Each structure stands twice: as C-alpha cells, then as structure tokens.
Backbone as XML, in Angstrom:
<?xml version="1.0"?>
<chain id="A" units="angstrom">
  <residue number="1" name="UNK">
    <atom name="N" x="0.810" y="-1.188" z="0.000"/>
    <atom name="CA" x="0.000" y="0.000" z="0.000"/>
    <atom name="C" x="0.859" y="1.259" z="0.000"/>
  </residue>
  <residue number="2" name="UNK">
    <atom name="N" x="1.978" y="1.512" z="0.643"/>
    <atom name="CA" x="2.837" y="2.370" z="0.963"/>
    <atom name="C" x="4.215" y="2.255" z="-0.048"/>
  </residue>
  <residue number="3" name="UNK">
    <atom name="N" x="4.271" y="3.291" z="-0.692"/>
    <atom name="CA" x="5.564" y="3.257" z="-1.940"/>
    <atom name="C" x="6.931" y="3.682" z="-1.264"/>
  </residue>
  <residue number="4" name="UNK">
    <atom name="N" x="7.708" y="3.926" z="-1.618"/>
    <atom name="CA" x="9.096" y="4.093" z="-0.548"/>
    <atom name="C" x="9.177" y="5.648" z="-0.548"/>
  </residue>
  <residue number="5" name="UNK">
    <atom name="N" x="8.042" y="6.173" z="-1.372"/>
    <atom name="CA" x="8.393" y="7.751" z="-0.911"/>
    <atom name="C" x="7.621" y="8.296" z="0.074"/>
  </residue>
  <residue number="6" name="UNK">
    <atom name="N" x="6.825" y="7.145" z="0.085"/>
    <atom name="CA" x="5.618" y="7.582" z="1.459"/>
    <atom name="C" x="4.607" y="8.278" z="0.819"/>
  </residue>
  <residue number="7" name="UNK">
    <atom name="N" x="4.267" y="7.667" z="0.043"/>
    <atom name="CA" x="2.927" y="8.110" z="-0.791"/>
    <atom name="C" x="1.972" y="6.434" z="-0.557"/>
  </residue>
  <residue number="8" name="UNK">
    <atom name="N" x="0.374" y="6.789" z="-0.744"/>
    <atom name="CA" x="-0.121" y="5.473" z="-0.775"/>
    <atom name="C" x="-0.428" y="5.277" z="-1.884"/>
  </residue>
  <residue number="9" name="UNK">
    <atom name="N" x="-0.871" y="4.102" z="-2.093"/>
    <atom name="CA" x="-1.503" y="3.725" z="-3.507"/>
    <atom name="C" x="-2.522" y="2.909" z="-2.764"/>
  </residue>
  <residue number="10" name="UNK">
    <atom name="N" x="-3.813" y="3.060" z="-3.461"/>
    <atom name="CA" x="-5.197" y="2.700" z="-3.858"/>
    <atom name="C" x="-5.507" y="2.331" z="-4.984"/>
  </residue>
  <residue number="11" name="UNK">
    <atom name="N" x="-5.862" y="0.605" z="-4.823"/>
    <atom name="CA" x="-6.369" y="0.137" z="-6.095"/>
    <atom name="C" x="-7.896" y="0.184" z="-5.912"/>
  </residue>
  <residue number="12" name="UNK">
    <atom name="N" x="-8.467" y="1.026" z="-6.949"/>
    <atom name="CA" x="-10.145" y="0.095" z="-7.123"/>
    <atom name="C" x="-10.616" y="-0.570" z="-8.256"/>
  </residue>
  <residue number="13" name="UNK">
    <atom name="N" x="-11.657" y="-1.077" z="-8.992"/>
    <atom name="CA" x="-12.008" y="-1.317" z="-9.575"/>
    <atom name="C" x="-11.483" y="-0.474" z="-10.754"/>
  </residue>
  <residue number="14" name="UNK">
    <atom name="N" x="-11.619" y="0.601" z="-11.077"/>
    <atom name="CA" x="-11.642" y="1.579" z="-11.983"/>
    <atom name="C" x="-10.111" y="2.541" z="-12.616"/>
  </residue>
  <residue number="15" name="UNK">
    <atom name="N" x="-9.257" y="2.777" z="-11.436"/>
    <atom name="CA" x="-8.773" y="3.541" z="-10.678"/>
    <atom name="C" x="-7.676" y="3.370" z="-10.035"/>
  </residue>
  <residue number="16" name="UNK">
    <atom name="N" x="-6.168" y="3.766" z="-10.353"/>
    <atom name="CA" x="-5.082" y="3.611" z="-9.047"/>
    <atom name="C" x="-5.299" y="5.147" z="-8.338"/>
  </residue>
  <residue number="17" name="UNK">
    <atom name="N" x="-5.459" y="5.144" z="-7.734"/>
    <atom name="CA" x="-5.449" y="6.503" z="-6.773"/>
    <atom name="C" x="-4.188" y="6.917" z="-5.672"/>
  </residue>
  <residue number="18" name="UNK">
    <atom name="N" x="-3.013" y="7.995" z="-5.903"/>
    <atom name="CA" x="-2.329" y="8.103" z="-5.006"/>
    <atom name="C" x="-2.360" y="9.093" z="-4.394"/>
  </residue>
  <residue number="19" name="UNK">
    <atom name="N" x="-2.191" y="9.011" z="-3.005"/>
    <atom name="CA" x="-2.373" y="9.994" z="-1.729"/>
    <atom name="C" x="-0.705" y="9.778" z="-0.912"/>
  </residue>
  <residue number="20" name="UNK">
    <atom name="N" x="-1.135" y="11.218" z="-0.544"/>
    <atom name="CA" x="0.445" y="11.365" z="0.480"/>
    <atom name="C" x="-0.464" y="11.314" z="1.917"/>
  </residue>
  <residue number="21" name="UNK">
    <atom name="N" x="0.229" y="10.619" z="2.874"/>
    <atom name="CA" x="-0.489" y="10.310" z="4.432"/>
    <atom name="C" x="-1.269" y="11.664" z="4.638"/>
  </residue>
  <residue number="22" name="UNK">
    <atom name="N" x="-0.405" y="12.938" z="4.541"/>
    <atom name="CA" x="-1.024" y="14.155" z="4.725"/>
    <atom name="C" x="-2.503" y="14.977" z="4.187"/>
  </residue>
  <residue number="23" name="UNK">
    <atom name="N" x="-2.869" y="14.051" z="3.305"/>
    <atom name="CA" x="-4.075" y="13.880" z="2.461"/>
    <atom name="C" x="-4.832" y="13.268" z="3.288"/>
  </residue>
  <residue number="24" name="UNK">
    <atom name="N" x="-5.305" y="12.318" z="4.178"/>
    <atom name="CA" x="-5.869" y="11.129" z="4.693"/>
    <atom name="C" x="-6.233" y="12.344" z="6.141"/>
  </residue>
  <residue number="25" name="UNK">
    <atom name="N" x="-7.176" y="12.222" z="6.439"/>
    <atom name="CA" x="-8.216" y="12.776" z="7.694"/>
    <atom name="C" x="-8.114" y="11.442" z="8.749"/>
  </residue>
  <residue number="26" name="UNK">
    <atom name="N" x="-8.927" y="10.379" z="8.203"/>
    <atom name="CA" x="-8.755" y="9.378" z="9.343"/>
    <atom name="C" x="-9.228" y="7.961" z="8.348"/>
  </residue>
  <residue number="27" name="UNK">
    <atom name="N" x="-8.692" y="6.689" z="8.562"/>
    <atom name="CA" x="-9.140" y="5.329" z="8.365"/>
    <atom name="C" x="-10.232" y="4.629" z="9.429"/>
  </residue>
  <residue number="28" name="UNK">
    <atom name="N" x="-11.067" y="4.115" z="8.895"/>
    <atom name="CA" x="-12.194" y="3.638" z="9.915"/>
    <atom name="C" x="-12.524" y="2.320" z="8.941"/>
  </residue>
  <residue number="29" name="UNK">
    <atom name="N" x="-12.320" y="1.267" z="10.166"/>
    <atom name="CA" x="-12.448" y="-0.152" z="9.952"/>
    <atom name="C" x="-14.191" y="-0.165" z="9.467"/>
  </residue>
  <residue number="30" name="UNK">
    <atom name="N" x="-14.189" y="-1.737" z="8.934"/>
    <atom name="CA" x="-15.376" y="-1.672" z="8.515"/>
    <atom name="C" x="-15.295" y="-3.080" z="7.661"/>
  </residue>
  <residue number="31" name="UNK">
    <atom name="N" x="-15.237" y="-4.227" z="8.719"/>
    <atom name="CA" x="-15.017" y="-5.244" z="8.734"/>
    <atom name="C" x="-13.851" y="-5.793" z="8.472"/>
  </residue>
  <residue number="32" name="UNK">
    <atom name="N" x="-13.281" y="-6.507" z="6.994"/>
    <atom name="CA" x="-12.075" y="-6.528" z="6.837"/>
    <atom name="C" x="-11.718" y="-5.757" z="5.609"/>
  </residue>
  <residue number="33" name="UNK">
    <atom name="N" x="-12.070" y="-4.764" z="5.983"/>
    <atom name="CA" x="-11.797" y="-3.270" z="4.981"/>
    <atom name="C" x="-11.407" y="-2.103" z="5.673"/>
  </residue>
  <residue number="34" name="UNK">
    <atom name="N" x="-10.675" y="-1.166" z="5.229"/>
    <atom name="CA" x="-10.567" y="-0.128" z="5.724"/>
    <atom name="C" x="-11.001" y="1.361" z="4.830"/>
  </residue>
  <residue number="35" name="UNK">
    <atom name="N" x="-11.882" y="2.118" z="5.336"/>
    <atom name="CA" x="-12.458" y="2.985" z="4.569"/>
    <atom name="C" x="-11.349" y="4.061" z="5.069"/>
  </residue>
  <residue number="36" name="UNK">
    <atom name="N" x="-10.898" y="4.909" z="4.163"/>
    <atom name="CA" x="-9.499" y="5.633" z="4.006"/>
    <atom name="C" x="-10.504" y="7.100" z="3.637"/>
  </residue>
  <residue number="37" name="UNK">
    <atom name="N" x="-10.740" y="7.947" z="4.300"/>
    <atom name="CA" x="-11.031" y="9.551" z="4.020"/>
    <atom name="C" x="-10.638" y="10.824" z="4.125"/>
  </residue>
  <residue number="38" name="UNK">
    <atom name="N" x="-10.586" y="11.198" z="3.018"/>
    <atom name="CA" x="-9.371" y="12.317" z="2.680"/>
    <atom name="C" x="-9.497" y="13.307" z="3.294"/>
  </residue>
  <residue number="39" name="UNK">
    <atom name="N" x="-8.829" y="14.744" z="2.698"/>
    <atom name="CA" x="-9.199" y="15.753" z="2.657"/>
    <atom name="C" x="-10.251" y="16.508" z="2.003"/>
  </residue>
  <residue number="40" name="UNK">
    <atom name="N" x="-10.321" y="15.908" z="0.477"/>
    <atom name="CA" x="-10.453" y="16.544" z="-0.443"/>
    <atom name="C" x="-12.076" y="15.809" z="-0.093"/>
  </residue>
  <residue number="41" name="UNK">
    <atom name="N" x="-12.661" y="14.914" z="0.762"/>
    <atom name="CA" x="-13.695" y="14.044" z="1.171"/>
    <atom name="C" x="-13.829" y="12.759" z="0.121"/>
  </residue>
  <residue number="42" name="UNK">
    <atom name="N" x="-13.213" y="12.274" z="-0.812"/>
    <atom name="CA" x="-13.875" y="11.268" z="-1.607"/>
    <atom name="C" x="-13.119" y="9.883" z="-0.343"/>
  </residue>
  <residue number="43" name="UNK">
    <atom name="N" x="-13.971" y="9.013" z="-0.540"/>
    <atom name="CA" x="-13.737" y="7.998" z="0.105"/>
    <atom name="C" x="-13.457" y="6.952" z="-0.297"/>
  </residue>
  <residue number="44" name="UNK">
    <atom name="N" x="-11.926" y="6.206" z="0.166"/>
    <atom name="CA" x="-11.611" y="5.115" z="-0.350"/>
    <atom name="C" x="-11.658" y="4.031" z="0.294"/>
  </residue>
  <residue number="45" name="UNK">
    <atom name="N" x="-12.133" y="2.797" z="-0.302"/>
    <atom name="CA" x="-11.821" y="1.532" z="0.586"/>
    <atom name="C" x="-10.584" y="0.452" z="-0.146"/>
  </residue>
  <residue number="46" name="UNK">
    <atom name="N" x="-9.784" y="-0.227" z="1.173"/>
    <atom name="CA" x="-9.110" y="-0.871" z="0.739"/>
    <atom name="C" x="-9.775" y="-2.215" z="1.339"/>
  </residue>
  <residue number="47" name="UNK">
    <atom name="N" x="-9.003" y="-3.130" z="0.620"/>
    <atom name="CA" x="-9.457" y="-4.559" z="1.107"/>
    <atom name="C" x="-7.950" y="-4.848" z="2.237"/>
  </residue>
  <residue number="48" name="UNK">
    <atom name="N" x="-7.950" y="-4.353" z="3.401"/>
    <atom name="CA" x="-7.161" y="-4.469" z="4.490"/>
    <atom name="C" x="-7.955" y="-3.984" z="5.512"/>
  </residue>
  <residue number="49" name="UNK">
    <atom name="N" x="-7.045" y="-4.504" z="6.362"/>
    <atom name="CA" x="-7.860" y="-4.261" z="8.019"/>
    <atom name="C" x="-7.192" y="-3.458" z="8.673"/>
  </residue>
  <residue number="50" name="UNK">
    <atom name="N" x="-7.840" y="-2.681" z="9.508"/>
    <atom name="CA" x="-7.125" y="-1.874" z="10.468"/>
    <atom name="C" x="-6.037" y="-1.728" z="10.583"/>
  </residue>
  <residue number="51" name="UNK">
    <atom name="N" x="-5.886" y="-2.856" z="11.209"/>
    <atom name="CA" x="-4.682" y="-2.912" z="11.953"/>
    <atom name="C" x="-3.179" y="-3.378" z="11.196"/>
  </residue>
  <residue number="52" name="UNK">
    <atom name="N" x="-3.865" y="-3.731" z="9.641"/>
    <atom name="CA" x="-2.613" y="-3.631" z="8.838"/>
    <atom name="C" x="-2.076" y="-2.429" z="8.475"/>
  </residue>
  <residue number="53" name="UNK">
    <atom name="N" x="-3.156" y="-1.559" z="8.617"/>
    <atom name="CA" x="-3.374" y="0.066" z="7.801"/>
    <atom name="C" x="-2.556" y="0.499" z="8.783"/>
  </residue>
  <residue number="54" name="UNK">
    <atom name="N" x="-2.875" y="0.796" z="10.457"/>
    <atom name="CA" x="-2.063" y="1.010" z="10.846"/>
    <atom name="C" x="-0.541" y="1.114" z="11.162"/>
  </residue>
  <residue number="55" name="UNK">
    <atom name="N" x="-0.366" y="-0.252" z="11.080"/>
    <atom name="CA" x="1.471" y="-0.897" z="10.846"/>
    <atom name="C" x="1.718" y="-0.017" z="9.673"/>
  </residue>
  <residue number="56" name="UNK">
    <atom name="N" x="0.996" y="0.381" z="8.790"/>
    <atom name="CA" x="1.739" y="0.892" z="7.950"/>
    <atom name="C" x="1.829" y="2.441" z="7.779"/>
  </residue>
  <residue number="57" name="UNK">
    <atom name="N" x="0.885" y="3.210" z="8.379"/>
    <atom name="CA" x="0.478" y="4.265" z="8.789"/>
    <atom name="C" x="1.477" y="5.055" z="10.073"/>
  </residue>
  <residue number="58" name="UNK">
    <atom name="N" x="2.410" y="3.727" z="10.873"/>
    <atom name="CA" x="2.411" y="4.532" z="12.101"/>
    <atom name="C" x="3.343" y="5.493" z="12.188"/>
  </residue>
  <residue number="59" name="UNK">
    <atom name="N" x="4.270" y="5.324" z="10.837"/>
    <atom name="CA" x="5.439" y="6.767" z="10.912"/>
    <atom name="C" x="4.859" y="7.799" z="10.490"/>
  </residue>
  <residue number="60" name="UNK">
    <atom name="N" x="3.676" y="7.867" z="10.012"/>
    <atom name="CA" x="2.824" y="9.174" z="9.207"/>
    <atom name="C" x="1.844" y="10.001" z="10.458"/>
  </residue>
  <residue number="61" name="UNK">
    <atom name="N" x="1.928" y="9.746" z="11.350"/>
    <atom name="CA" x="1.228" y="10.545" z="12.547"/>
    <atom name="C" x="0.366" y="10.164" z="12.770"/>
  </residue>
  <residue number="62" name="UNK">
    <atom name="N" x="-0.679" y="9.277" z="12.662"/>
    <atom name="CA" x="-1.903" y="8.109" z="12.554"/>
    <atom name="C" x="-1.801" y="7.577" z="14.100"/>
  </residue>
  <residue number="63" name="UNK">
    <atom name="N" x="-3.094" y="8.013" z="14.918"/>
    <atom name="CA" x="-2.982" y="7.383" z="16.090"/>
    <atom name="C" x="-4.322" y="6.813" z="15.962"/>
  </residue>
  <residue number="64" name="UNK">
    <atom name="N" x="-4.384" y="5.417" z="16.382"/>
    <atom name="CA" x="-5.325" y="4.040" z="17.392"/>
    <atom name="C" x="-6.119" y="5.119" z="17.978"/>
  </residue>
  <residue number="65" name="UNK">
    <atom name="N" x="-7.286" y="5.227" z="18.264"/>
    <atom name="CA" x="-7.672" y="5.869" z="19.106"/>
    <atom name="C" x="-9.019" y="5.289" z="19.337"/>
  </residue>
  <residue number="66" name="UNK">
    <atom name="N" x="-9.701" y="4.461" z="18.567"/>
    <atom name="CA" x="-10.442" y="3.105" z="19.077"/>
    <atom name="C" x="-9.863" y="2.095" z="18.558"/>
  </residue>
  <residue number="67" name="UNK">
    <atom name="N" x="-10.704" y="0.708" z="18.382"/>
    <atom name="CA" x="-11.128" y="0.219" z="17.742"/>
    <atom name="C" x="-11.336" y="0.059" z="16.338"/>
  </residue>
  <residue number="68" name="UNK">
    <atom name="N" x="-11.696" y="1.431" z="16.192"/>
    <atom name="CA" x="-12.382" y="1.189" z="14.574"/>
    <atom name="C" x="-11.876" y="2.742" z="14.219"/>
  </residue>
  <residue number="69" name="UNK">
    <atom name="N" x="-11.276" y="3.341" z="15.045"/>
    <atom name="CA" x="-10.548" y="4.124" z="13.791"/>
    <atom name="C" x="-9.003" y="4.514" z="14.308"/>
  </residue>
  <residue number="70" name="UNK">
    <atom name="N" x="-8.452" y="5.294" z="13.010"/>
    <atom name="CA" x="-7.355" y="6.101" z="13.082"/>
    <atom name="C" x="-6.759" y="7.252" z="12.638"/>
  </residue>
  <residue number="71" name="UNK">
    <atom name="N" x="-6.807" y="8.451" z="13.124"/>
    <atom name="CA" x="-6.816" y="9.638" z="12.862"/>
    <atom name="C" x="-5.348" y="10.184" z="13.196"/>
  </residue>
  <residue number="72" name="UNK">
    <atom name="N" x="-5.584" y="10.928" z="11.925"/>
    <atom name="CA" x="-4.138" y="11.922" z="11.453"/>
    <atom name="C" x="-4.254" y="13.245" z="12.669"/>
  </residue>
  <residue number="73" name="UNK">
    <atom name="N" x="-2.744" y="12.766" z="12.964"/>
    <atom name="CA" x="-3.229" y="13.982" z="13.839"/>
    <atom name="C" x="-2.961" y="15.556" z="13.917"/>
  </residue>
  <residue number="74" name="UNK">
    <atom name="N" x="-2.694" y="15.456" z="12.625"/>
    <atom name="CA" x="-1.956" y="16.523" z="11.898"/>
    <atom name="C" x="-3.657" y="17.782" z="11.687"/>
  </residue>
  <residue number="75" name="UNK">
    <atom name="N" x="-4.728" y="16.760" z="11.908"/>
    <atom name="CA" x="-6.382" y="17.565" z="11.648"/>
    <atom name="C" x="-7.036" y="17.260" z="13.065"/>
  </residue>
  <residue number="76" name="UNK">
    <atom name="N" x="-6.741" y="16.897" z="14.066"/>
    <atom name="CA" x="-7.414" y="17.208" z="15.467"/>
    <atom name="C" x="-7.110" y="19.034" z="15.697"/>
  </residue>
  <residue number="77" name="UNK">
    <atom name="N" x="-8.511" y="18.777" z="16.093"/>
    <atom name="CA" x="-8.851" y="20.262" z="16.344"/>
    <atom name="C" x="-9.157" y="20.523" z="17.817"/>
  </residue>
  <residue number="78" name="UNK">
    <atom name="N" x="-9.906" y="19.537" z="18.511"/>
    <atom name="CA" x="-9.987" y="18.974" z="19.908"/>
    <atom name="C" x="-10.429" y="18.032" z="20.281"/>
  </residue>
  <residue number="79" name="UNK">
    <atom name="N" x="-10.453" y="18.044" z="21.391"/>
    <atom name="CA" x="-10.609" y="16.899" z="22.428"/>
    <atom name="C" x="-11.935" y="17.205" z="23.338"/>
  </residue>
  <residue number="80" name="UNK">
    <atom name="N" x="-12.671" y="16.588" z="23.442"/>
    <atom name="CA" x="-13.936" y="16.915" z="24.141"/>
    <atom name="C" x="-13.687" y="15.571" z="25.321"/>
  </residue>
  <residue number="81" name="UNK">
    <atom name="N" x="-13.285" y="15.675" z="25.985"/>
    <atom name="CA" x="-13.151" y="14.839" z="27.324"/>
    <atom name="C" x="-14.321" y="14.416" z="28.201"/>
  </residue>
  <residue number="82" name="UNK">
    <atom name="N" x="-15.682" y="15.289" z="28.224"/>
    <atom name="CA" x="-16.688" y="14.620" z="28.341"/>
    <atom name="C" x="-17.830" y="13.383" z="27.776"/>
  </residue>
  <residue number="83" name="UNK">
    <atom name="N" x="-17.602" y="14.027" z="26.608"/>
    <atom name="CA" x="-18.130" y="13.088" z="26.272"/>
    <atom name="C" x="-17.529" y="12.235" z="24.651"/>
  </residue>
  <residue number="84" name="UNK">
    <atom name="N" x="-15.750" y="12.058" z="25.119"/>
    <atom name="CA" x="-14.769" y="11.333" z="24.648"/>
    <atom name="C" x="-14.921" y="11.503" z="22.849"/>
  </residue>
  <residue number="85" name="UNK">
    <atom name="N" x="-15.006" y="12.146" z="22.768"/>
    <atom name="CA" x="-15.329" y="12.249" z="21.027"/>
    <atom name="C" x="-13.639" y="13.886" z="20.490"/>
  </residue>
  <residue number="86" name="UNK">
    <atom name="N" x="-13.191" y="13.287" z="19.593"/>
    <atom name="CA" x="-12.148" y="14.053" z="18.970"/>
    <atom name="C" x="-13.029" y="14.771" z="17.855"/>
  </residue>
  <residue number="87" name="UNK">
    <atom name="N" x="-12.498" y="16.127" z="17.932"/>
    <atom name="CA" x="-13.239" y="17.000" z="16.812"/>
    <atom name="C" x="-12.210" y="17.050" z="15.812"/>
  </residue>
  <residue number="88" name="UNK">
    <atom name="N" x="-12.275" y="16.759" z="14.104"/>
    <atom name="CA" x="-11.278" y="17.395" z="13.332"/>
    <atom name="C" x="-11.571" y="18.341" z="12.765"/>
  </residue>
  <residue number="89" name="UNK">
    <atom name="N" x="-10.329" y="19.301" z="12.217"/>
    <atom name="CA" x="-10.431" y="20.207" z="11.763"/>
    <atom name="C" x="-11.969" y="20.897" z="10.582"/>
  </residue>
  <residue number="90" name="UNK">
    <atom name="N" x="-12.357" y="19.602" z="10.205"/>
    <atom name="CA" x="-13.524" y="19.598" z="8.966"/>
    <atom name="C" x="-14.925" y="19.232" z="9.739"/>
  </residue>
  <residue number="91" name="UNK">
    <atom name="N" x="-14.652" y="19.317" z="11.250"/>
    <atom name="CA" x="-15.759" y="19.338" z="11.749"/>
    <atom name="C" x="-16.301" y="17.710" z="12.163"/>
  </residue>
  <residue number="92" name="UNK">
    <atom name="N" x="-15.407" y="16.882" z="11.622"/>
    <atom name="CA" x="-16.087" y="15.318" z="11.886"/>
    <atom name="C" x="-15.894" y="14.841" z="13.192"/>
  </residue>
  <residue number="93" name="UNK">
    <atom name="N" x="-16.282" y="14.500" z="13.695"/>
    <atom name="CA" x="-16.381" y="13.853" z="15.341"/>
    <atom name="C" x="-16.189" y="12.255" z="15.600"/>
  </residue>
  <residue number="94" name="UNK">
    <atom name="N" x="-15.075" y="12.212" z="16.181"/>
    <atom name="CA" x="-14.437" y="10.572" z="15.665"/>
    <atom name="C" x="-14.387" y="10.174" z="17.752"/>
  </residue>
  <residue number="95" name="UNK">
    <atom name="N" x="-15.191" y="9.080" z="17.788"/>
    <atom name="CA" x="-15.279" y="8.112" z="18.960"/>
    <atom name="C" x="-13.786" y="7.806" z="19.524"/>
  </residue>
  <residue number="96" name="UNK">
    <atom name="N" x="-13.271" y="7.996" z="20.967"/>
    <atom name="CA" x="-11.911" y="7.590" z="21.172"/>
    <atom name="C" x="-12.405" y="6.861" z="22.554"/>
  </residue>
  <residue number="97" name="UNK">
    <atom name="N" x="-11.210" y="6.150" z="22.853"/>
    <atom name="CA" x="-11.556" y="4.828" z="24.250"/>
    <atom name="C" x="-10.434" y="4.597" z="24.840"/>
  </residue>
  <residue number="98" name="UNK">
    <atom name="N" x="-9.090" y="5.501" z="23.975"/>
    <atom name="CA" x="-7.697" y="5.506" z="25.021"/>
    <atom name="C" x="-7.802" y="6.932" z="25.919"/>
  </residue>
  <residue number="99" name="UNK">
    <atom name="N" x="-7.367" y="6.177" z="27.274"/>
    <atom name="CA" x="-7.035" y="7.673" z="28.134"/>
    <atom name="C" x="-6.925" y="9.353" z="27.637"/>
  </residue>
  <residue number="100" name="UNK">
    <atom name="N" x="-7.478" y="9.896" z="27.892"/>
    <atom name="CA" x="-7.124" y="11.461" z="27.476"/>
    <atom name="C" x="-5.819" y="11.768" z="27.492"/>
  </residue>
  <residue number="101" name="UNK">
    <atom name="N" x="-5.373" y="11.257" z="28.667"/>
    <atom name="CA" x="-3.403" y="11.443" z="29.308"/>
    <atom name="C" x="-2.903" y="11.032" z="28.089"/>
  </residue>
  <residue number="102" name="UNK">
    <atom name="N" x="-3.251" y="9.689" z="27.655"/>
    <atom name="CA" x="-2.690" y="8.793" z="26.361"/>
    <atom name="C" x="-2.860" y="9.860" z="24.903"/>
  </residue>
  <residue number="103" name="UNK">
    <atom name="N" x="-3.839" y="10.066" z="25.023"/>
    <atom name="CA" x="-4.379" y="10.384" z="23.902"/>
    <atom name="C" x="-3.199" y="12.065" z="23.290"/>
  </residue>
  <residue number="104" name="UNK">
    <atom name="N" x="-3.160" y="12.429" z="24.825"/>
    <atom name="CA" x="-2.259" y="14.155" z="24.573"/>
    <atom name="C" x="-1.035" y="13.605" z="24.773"/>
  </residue>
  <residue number="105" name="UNK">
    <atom name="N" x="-0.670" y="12.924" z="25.216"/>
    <atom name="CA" x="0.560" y="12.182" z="25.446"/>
    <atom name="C" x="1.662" y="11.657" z="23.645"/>
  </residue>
  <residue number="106" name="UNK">
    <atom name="N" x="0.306" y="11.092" z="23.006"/>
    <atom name="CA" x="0.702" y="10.634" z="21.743"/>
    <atom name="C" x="0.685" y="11.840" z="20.497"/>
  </residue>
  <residue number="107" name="UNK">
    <atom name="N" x="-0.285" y="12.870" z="20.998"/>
    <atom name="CA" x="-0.290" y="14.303" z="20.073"/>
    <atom name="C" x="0.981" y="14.981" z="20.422"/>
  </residue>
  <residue number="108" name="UNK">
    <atom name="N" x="1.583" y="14.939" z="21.408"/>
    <atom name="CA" x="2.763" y="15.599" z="21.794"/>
    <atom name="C" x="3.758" y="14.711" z="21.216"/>
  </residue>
  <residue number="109" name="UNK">
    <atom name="N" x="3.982" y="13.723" z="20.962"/>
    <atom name="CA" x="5.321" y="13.425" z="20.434"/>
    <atom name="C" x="5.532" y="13.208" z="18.810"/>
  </residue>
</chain>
C-alpha cells in the first residue's frame, strides 16, 4: 500500500489513486476493509484491516484511538473529554476509548 516515498496507492475497480499520508483525515475499519477519508472528502476503501493500515500508517502521525478508527493527527482540532469524542479540523467527530493522558501524550510526540 505504501511506496518508498511515502505516498499510498489505492487500487479500485476503476482507478489507481495516489495519496500522500497528509491527504488522509482518518481510516475507519469496517469489517475486513478499511475505509481511508481524505481531505479533499472522496472515500476510499481498501481490502485491508485496520490494523494492517495502521502498521503501515504509524510513521505518518496516525494514532489508534479506538477500535475502529485512526486519525491523522496533523487535523485534530480537539478533544472533548466529556463526552470522549475528537473534533477534526472539517468538523467530523471521531469516537476515542484511550485515556485522554494517552491520547495528549501521543499528540505531543
């Protein structure tokens, strides 16, 4: 998925599609797929799982932050600690379930 310049590639049906990590908002699982959503909003799915996306994601700033997703954190805008939901920059509101401590802990480095 990942080329050695650190660009991705997306195969679909139709379509090679390449994105630089910095393009990508957040990946959200979705069985054994991962739905990949940009900036620009078009939405891609790959036939991989999470947690492969991740391994490959994790030098690009991409933090775990459930389950079912992973967000660039290059577009967190905040942190709503009550009621555990990350705001990004485009306004989308993404579910988190690691510690807050964790969570600013991993934006800081």
């Amino acid at each position: 998925m990942l080329t050695t310049n650190g660009r991705m590639i997306i195969n679909n049906a139709d379509m090679v599609h390449i994105l630089a990590p910095d393009q990508i908002l957040y990946c959200q699982a979705d069985n054994c797929y991962t739905k990949i959503i940009s900036v620009n909003n078009p939405v891609y799915i790959l036939s991989k799982t999470l947690k492969c996306v991740e391994k490959e994601m994790n030098d690009f700033g991409f933090i775990r932050v459930n389950q079912s997703y992973l967000v660039n954190r290059l577009y967190i805008k905040n942190i709503n600690r009550r009621k555990k939901l990350i705001q990004l920059l485009a306004n989308e509101l993404i579910p988190y379930t690691i510690s807050t401590k964790k969570l600013v802990a991993l934006l800081l480095t």
